[in-house]
mmCIF file of C-alpha atoms and ligand atoms in Angstrom:
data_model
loop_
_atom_site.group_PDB
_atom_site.id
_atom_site.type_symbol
_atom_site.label_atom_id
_atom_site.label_comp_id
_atom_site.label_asym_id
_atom_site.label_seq_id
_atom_site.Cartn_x
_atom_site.Cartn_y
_atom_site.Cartn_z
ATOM 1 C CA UNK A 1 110.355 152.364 107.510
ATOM 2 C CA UNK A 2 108.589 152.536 104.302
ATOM 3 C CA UNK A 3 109.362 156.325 102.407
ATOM 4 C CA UNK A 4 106.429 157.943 100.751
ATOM 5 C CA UNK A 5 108.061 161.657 99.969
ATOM 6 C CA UNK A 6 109.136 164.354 101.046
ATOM 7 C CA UNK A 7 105.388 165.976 101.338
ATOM 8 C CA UNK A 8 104.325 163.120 103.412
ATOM 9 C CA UNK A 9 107.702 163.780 105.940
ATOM 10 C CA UNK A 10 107.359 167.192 106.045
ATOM 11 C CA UNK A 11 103.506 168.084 105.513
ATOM 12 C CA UNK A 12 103.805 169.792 108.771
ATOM 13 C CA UNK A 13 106.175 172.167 107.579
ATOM 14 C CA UNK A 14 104.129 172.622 104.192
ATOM 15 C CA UNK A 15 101.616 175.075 103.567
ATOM 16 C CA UNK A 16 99.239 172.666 101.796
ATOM 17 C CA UNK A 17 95.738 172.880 102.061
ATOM 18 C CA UNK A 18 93.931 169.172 103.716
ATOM 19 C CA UNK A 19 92.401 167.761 100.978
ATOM 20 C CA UNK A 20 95.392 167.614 98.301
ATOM 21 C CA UNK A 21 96.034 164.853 96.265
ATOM 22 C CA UNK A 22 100.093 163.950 96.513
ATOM 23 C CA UNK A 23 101.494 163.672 93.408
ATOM 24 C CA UNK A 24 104.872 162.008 94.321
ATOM 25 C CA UNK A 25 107.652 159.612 93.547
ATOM 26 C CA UNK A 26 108.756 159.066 96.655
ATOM 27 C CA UNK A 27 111.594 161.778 96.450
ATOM 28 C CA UNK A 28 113.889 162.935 98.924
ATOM 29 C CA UNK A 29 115.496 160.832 101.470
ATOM 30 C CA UNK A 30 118.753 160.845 100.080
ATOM 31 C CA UNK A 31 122.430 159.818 101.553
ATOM 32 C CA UNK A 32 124.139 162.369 103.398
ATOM 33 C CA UNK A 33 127.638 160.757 102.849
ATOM 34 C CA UNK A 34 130.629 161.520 105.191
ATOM 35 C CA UNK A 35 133.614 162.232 103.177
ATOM 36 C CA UNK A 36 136.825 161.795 104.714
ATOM 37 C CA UNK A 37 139.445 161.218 102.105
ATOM 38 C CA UNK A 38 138.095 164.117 100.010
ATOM 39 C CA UNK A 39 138.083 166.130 103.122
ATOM 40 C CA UNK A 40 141.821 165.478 103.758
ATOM 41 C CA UNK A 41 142.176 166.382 100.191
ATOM 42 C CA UNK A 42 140.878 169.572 100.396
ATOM 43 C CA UNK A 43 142.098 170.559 103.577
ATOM 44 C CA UNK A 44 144.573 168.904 105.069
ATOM 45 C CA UNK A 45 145.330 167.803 108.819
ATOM 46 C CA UNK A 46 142.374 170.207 109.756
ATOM 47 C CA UNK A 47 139.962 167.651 110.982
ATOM 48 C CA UNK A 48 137.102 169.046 108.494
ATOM 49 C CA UNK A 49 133.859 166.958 108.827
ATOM 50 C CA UNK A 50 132.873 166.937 105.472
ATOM 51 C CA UNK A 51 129.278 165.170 103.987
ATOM 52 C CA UNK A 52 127.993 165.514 100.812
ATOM 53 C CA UNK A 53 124.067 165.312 100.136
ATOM 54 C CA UNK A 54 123.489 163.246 97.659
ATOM 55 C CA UNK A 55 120.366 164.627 95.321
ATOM 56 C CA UNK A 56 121.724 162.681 92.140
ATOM 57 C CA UNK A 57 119.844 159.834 94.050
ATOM 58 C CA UNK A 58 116.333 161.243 93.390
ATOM 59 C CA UNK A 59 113.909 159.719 91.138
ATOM 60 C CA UNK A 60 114.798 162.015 88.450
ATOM 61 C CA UNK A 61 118.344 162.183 89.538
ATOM 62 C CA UNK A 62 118.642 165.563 90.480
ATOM 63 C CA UNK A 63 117.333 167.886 93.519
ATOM 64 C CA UNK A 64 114.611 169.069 91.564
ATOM 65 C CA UNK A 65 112.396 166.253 92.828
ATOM 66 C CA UNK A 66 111.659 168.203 95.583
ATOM 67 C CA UNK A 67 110.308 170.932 95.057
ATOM 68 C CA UNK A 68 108.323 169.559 91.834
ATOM 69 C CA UNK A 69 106.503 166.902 93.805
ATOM 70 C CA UNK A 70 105.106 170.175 95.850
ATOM 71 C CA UNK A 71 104.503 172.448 92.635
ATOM 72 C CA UNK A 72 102.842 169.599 90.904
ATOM 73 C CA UNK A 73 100.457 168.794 94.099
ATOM 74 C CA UNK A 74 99.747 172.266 94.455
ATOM 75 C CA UNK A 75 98.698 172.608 90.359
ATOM 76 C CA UNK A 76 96.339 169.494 90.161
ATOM 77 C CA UNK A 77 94.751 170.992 93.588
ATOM 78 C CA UNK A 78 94.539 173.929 91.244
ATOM 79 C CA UNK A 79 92.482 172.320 88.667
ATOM 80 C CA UNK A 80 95.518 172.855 86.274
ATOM 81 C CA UNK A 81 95.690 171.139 82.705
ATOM 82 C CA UNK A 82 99.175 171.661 82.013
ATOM 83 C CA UNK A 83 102.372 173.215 83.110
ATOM 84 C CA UNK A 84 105.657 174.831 82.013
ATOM 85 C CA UNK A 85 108.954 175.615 82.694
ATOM 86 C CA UNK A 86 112.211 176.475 80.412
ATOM 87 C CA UNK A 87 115.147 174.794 81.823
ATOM 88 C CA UNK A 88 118.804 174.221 81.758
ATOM 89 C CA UNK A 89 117.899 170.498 81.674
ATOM 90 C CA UNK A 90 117.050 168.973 85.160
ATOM 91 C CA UNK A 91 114.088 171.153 85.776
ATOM 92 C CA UNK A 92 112.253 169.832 82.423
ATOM 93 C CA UNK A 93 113.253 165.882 83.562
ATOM 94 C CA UNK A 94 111.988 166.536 86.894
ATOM 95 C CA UNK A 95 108.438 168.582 85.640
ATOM 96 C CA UNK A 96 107.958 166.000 82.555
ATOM 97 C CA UNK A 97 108.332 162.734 85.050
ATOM 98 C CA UNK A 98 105.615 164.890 87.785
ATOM 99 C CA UNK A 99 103.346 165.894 84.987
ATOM 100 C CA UNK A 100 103.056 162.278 83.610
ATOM 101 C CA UNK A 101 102.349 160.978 86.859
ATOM 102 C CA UNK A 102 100.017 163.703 87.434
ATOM 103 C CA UNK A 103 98.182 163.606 83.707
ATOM 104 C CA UNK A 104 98.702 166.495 82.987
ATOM 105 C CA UNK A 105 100.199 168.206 80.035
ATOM 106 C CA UNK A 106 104.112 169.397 79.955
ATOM 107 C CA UNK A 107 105.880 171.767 77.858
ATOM 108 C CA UNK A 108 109.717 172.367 78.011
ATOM 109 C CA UNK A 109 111.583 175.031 76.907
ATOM 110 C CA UNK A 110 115.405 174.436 76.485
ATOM 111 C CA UNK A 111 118.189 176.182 75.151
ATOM 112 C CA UNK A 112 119.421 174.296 71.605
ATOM 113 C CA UNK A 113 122.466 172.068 71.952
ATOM 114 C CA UNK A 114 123.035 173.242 75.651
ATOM 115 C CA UNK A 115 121.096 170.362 77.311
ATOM 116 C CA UNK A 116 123.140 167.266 78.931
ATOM 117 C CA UNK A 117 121.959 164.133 76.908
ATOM 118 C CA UNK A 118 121.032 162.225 79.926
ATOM 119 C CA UNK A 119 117.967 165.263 80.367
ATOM 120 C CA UNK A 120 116.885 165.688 77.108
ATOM 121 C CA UNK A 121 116.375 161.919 76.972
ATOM 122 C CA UNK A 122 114.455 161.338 80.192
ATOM 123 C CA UNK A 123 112.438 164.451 79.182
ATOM 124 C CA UNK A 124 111.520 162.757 75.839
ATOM 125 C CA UNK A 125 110.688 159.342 77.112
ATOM 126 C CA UNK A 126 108.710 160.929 80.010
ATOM 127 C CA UNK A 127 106.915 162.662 76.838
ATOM 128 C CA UNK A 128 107.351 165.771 77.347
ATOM 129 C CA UNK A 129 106.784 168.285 74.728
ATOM 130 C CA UNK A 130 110.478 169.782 74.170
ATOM 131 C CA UNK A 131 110.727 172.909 72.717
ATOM 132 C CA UNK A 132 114.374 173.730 71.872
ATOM 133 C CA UNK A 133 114.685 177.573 71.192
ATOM 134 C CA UNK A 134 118.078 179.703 69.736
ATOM 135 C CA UNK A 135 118.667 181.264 72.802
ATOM 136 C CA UNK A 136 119.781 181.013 76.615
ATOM 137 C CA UNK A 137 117.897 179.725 79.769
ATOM 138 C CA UNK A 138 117.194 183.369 80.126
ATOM 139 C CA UNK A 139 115.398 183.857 77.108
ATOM 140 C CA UNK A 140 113.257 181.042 77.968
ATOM 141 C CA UNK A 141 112.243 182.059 81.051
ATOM 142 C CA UNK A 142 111.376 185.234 79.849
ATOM 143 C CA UNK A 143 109.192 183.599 77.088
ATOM 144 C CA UNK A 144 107.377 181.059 80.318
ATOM 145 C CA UNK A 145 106.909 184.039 82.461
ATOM 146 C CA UNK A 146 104.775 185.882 79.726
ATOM 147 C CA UNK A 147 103.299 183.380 78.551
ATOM 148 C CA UNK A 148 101.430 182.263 81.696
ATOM 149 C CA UNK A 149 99.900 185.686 82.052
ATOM 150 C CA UNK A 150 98.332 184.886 78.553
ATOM 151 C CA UNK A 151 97.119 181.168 78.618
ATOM 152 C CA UNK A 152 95.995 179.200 81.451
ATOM 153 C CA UNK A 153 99.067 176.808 81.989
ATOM 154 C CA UNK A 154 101.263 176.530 85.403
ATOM 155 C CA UNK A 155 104.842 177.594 85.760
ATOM 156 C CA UNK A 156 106.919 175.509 87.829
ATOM 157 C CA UNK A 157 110.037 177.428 87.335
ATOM 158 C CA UNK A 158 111.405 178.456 91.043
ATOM 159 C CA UNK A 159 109.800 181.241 90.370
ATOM 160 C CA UNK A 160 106.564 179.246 91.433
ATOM 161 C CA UNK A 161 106.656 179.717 95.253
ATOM 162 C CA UNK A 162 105.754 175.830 95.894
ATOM 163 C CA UNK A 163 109.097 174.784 94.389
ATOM 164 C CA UNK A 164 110.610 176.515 97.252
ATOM 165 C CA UNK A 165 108.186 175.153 99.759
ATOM 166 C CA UNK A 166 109.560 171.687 98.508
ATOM 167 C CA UNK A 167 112.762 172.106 97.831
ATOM 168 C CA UNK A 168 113.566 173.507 101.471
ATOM 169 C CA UNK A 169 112.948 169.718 102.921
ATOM 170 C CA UNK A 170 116.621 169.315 101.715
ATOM 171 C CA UNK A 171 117.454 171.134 105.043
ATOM 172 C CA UNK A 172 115.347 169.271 107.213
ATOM 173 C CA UNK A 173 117.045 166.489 106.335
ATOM 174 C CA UNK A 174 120.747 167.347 106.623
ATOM 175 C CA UNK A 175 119.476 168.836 109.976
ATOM 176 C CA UNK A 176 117.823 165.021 110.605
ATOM 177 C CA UNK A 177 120.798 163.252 109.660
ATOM 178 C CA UNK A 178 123.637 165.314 111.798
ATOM 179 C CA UNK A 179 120.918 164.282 114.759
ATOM 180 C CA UNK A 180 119.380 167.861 115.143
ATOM 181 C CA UNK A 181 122.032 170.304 114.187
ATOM 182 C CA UNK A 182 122.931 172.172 111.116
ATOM 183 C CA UNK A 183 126.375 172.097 109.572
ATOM 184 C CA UNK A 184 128.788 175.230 109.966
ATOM 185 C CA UNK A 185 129.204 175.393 106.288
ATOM 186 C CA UNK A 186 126.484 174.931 103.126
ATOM 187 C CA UNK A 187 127.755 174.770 100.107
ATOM 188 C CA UNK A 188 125.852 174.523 96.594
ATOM 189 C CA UNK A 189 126.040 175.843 93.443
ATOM 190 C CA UNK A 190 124.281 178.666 92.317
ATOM 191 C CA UNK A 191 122.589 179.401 88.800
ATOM 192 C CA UNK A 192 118.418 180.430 88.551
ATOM 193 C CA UNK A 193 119.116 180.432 92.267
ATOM 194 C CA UNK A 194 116.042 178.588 93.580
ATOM 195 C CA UNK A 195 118.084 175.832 95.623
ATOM 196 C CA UNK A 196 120.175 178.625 97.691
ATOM 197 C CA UNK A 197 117.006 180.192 98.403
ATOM 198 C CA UNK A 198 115.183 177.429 99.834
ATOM 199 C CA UNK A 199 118.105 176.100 101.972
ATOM 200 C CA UNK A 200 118.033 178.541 103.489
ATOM 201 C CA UNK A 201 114.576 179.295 104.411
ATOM 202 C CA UNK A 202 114.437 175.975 105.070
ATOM 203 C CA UNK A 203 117.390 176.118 108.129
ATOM 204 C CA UNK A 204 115.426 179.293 109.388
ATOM 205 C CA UNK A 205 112.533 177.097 109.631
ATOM 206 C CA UNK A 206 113.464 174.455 110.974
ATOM 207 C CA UNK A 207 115.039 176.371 113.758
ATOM 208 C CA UNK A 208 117.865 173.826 114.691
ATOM 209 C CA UNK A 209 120.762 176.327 114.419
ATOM 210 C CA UNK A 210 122.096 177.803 110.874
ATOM 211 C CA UNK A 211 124.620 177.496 108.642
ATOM 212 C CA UNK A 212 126.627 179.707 106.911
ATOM 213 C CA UNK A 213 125.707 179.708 103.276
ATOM 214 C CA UNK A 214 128.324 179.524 100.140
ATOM 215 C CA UNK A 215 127.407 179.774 97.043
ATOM 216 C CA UNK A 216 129.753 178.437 93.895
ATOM 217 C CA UNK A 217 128.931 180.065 90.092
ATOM 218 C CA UNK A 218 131.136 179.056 87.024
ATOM 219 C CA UNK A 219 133.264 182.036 86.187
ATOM 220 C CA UNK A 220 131.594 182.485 82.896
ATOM 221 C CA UNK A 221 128.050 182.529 84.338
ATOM 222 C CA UNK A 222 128.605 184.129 87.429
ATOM 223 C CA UNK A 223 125.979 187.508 87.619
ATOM 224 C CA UNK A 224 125.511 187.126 91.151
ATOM 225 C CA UNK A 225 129.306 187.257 91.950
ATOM 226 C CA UNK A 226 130.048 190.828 89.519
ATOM 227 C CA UNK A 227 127.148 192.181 90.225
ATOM 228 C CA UNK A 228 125.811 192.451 86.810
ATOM 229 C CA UNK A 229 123.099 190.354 84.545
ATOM 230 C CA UNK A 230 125.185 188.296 81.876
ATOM 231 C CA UNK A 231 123.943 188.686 78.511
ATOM 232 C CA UNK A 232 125.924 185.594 76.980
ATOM 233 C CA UNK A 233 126.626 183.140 80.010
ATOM 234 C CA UNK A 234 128.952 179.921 79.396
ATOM 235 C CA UNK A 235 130.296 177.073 80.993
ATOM 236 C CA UNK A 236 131.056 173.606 80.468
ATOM 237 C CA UNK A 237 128.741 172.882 83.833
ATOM 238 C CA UNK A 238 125.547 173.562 81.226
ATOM 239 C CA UNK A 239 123.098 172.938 84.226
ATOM 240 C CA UNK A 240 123.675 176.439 85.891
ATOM 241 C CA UNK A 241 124.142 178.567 82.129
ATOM 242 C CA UNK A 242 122.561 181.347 83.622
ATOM 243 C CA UNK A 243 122.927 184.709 83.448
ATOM 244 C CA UNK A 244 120.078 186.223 85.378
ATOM 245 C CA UNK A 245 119.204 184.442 88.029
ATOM 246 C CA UNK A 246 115.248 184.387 89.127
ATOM 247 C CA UNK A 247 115.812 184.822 92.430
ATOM 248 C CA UNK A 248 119.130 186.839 92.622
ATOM 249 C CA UNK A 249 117.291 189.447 95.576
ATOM 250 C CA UNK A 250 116.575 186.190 97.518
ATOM 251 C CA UNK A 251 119.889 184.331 97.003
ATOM 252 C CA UNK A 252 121.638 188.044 97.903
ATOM 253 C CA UNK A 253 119.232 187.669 101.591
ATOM 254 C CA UNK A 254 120.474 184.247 102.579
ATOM 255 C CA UNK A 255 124.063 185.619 102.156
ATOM 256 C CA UNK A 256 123.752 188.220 104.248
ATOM 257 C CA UNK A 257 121.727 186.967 106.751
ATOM 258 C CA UNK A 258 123.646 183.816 107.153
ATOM 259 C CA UNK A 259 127.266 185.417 106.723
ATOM 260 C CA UNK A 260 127.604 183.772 104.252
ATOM 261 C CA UNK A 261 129.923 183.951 100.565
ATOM 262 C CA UNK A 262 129.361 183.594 97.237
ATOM 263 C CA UNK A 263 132.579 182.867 94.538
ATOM 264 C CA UNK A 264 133.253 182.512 91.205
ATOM 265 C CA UNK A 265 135.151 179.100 90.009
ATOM 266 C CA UNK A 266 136.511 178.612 86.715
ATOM 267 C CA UNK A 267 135.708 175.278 84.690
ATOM 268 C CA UNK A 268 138.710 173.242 85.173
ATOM 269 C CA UNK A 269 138.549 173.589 88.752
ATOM 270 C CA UNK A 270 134.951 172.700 88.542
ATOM 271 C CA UNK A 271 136.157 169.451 87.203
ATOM 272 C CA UNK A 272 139.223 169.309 89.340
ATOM 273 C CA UNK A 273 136.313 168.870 92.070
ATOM 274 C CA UNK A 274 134.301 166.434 89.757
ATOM 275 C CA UNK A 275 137.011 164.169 89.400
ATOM 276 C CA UNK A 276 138.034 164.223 92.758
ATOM 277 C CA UNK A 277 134.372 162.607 93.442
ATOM 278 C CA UNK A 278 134.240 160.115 91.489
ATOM 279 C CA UNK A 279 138.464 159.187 91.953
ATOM 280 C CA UNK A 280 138.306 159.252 95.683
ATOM 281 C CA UNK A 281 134.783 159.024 96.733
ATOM 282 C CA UNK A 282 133.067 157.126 94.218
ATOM 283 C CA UNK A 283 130.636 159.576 93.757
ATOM 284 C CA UNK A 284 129.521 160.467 89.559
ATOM 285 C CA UNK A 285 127.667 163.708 89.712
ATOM 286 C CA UNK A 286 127.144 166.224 86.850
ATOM 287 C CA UNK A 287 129.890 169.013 86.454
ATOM 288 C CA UNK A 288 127.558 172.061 87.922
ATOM 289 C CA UNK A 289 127.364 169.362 90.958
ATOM 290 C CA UNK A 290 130.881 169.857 91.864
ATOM 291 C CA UNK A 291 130.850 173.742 92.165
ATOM 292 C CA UNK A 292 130.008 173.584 95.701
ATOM 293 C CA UNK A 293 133.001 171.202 96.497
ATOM 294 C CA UNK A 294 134.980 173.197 94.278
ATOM 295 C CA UNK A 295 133.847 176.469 95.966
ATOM 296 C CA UNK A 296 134.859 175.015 99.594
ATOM 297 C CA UNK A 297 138.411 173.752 98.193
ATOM 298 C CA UNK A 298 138.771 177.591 96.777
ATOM 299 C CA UNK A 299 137.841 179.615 99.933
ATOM 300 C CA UNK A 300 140.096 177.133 102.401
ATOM 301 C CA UNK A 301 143.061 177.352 99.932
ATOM 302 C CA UNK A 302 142.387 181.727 100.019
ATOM 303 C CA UNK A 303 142.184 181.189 103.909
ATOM 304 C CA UNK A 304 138.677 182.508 103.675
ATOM 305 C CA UNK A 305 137.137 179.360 105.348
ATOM 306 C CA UNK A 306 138.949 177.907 108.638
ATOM 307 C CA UNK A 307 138.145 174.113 107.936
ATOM 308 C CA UNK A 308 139.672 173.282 111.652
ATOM 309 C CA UNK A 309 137.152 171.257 113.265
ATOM 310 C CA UNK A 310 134.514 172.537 111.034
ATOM 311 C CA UNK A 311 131.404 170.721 109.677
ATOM 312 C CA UNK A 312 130.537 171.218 105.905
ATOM 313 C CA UNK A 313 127.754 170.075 104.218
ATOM 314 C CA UNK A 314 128.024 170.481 100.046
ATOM 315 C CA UNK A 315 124.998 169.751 97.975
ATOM 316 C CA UNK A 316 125.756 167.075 94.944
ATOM 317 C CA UNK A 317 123.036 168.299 92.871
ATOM 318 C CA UNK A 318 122.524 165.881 90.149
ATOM 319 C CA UNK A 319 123.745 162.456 88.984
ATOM 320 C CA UNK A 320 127.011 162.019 86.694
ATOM 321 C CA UNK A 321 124.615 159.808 84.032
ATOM 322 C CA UNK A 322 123.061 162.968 83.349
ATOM 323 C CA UNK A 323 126.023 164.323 81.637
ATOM 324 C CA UNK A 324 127.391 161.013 79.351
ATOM 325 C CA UNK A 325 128.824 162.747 76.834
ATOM 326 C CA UNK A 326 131.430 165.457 79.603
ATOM 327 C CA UNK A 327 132.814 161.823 81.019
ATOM 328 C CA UNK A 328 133.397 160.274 78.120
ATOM 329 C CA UNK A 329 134.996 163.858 76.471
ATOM 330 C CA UNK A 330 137.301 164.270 80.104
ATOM 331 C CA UNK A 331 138.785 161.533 80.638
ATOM 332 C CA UNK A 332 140.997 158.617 78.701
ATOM 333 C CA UNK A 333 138.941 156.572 76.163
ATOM 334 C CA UNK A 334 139.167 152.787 77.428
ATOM 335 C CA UNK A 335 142.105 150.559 76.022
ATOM 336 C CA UNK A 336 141.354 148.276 73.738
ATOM 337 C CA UNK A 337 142.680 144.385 74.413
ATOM 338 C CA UNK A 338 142.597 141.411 72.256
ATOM 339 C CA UNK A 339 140.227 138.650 73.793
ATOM 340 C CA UNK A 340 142.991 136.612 75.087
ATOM 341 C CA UNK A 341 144.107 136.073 78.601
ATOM 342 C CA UNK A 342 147.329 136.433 77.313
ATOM 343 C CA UNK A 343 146.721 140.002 76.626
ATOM 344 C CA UNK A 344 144.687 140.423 79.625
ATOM 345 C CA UNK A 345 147.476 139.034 81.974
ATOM 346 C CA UNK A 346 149.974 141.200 80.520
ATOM 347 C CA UNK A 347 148.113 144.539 80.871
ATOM 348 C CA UNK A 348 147.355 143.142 84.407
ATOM 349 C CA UNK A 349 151.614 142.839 85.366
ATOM 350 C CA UNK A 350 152.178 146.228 83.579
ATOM 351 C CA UNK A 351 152.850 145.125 79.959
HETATM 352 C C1 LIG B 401 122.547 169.979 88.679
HETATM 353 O O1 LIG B 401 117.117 172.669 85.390
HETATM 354 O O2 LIG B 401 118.024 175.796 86.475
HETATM 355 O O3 LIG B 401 120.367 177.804 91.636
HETATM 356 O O4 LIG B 401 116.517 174.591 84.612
HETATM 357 O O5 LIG B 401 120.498 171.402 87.382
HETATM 358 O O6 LIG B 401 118.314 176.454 92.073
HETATM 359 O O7 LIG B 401 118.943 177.077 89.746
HETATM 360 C C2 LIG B 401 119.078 173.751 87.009
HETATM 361 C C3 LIG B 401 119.865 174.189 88.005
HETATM 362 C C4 LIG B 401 122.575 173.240 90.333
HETATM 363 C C5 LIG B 401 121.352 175.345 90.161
HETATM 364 N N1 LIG B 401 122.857 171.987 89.980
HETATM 365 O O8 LIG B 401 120.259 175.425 91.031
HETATM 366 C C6 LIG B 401 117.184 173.901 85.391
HETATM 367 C C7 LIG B 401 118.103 174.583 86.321
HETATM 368 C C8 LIG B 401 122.182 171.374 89.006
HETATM 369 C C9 LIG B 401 121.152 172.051 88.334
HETATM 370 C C10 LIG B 401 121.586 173.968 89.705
HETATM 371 C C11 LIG B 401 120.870 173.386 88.677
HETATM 372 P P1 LIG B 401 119.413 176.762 91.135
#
């Protein structure tokens, strides 16, 4: 069956007026991959079904796909000429790749040297203009939010209710692909706190049973988990740097309405959970990715979580190529080997 989008699968679902033009790349659709050796790893003889959704897959590689194939459609309907966002990274790819498929004009705001490689490239070549300011995700959002009430550009920051609209699909389609039920568990990480949101409003929507909802935030950039805004968030998962969340009321909601937990996990067991996808998966997704795997591992190890028979769904957020320069700094540099099968033979029988 040929794919056109999420807007085209779900339209139904969508609150989109007739006679909008799609402005797609034929996001969406992604694997929902059944885990088992990761899901012995993590808990052990318990008979956990474990799947992870794959959103590295999307055109952008990351979720955000989604939800900016609905914000863009919704702009151009609006007559827009341009649109902005400030971003952690994957939320300027995404809007810079929509905008130039759209015409329109992009701006980016991203914090200075806090941006995976792999996002401030695609940004560029999608030409983008990328503004890099001295200050956090935060501050940028701040600066997009006022901004919009002066000039007439879009935001497509989560804050931007279609975002939301498109970004819930992701639950229609886990729903889809475990044949009409939702899992026991969600897990995803947490940082502006658009994606949580969504999911969830998306499971309510879709009325096919709901899951319970848990969160992961790094320690260092975890507001939602103390309680309190950080002024100076930091972690080595750059993606979710964010110390006060958008939509922390909303995020707050689909926790308690869906039983649901939110937890705090340091950066080495963030990539404790990121190597443990790529070693015994195959799977190369971006550190802030592996929070939600990391989160799961966490509350079955406290005995929070019974994994016994349970179904868990966690949300791989964005591809591992987004992130080069982590990889190459976490793991052994390759050997080097004279060009001789000599030397190759010998490293082969354990020289
Ligand atoms: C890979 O791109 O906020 O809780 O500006 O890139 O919905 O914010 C990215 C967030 C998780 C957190 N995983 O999702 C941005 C931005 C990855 C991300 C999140 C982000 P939200």
């Amino acid at each position: 069956m040929n794919w056109n989008g999420v807007i085209h699968k779900y339209r139904h679902y969508l609150p989109f007026a007739d006679d909008v033009q799609i402005v797609t790349l034929n996001e969406g659709n992604t694997p929902l991959i059944k885990a088992d050796r990761l899901a012995e790893l993590i808990a052990p003889k318990a008979n956990l079904q474990l799947y992870l959704k794959y959103e590295g897959l999307n055109p952008t590689g990351s979720f955000k796909d989604r939800g900016m194939t609905a914000a863009m459609t919704q702009a151009v309907h609006e007559g827009a000429n341009g649109v902005i966002c400030a971003s952690t990274g994957n939320t300027a790819a995404s809007a810079a790749a929509y905008a130039a498929r759209a015409g329109l004009r992009c701006l980016v705001l991203v914090p200075e040297g806090k941006i995976a490689l792999g996002k401030l490239a695609a940004s560029l070549a999608y030409g983008a203009e990328v503004l890099s300011i001295d200050g956090s995700f935060d501050d940028g959002l701040d600066m997009v939010r006022e901004i919009v009430k002066r000039q007439p550009i879009v935001l497509v920051n989560s804050i931007n209710p279609w975002r939301i609209e498109g970004q819930k699909t992701g639950s229609f389609e886990i729903v889809d692909q475990l044949d009409g039920r939702s899992p026991d568990w969600h897990c995803l990480p947490v940082g502006n706190a658009g994606n949580i949101t969504a999911y969830w409003m998306g499971y309510k929507q879709y009325d096919k049973g709901r899951p319970r909802i848990l969160g992961g935030q790094a320690s260092g950039s975890a507001p939602i988990v103390t309680g309190k805004i950080v002024a100076h968030p930091e972690t080595i998962a750059t993606a979710i740097r964010i110390g006060n969340p958008a939509r922390w009321r909303q995020a707050l909601e689909a926790l308690d309405e869906s039983g649901g937990i939110i937890t705090a996990v340091s950066d080495d067991d963030i990539l404790a959970s990121w190597k443990l996808l790529a070693k015994t998966e195959g799977i190369f997704v971006e550190p802030a990715s592996a929070t939600g795997v990391a989160a799961l591992k966490q509350q079955i190890e406290m005995g929070a979580i019974d994994p016994n028979g349970k179904t868990a769904v966690c949300v791989l957020t964005g591809h591992g190529l987004k992130d080069p320069e982590t990889a190459v700094n976490q793991t052994a540099p390759p050997r080097t080997l004279p060009a001789t099968i000599e030397a190759l033979e010998k490293h082969l029988t354990g020289g």
